[in-house]
Short mmCIF file of C-alpha atoms in Angstrom, two decimals:
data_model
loop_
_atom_site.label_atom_id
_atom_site.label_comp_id
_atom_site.label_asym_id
_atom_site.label_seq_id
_atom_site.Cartn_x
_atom_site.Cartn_y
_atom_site.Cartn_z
CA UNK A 134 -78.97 -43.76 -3.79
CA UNK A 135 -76.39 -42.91 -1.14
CA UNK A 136 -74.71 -40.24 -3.80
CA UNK A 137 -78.43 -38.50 -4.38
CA UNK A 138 -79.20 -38.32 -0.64
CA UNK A 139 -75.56 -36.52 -0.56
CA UNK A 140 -76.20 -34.05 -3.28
CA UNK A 141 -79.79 -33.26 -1.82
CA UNK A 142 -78.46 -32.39 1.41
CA UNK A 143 -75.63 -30.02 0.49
CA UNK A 144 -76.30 -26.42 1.06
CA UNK A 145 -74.51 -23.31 0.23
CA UNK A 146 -73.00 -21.58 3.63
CA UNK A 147 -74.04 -18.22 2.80
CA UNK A 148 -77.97 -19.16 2.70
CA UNK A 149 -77.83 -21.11 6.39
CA UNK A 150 -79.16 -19.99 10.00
CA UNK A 151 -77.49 -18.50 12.78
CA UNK A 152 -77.12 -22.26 15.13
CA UNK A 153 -76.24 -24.53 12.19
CA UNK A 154 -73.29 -27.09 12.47
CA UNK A 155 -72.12 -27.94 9.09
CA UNK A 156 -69.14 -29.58 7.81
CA UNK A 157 -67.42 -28.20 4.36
CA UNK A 158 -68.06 -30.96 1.52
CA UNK A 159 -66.47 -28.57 -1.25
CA UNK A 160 -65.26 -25.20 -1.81
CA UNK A 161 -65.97 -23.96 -5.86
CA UNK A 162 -63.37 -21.40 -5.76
CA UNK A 163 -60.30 -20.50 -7.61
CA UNK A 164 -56.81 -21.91 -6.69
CA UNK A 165 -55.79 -18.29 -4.79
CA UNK A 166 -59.19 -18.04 -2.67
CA UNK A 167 -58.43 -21.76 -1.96
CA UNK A 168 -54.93 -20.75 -0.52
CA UNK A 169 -56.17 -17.72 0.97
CA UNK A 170 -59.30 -20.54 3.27
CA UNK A 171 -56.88 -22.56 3.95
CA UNK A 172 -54.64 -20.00 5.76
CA UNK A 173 -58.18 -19.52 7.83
CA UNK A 174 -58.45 -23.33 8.31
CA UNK A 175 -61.22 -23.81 6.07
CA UNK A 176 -61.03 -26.61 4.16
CA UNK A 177 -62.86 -29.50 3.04
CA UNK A 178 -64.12 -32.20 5.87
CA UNK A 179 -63.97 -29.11 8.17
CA UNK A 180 -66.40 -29.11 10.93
CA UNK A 181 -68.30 -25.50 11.43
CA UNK A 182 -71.03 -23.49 13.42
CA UNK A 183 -72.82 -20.34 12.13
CA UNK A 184 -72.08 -17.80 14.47
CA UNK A 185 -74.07 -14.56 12.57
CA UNK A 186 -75.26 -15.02 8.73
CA UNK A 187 -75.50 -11.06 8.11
CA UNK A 188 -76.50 -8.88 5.41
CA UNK A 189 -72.46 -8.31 4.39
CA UNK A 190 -71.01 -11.17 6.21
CA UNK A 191 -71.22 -14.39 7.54
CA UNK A 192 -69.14 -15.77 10.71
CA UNK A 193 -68.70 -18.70 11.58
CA UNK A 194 -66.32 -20.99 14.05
CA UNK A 195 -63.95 -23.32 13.67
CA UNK A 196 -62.72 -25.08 17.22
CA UNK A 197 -62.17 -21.56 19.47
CA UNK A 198 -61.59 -19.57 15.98
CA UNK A 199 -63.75 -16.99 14.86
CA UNK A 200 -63.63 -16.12 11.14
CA UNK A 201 -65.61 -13.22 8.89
CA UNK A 202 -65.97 -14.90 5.55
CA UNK A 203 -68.27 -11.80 2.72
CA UNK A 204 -71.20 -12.87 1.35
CA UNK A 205 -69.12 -13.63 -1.93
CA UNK A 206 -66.42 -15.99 -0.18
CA UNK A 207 -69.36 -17.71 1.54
CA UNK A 208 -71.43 -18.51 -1.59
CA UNK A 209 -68.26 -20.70 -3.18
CA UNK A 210 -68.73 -22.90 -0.29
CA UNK A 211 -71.30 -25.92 -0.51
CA UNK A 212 -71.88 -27.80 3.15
CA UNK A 213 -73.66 -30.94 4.48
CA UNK A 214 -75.23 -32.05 8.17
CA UNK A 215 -72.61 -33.55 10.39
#
């Protein structure tokens, strides 16, 4: 029941609301946009806020960092409530 409740409640980053505080549950990407997150310090069991969820963009923060990830980037990336 526990893993259900899990996989209802994960979300793609690029569809959430300016506000939201999300932490990273998995990142569907290849190895070299893995590498390239990770240099941003995204990574799984990350802790985020939506800054802006724009039309090209979305930005969000990590701790004081402020990071621009495209629309693309940002669709690869599946979240869950804190």
């Amino acid at each position: 029941k526990l893993l259900k409740k899990i996989i209802i409640n994960m979300k793609i980053l690029s569809t959430l609301c300016t506000g939201q505080n999300v932490l990273i549950n998995r990142i569907n990407a290849s190895a070299d946009k893995k590498i390239k997150l990770l240099g941003l310090g995204v990574s799984v069991n990350t802790k985020i806020s939506i800054l802006k969820n724009r039309d090209g963009d979305v930005v969000i923060a990590i701790g004081n960092a402020r990071i621009s990830l495209g629309r693309g980037l940002a669709s690869l990336i599946e979240v869950g409530e804190v």
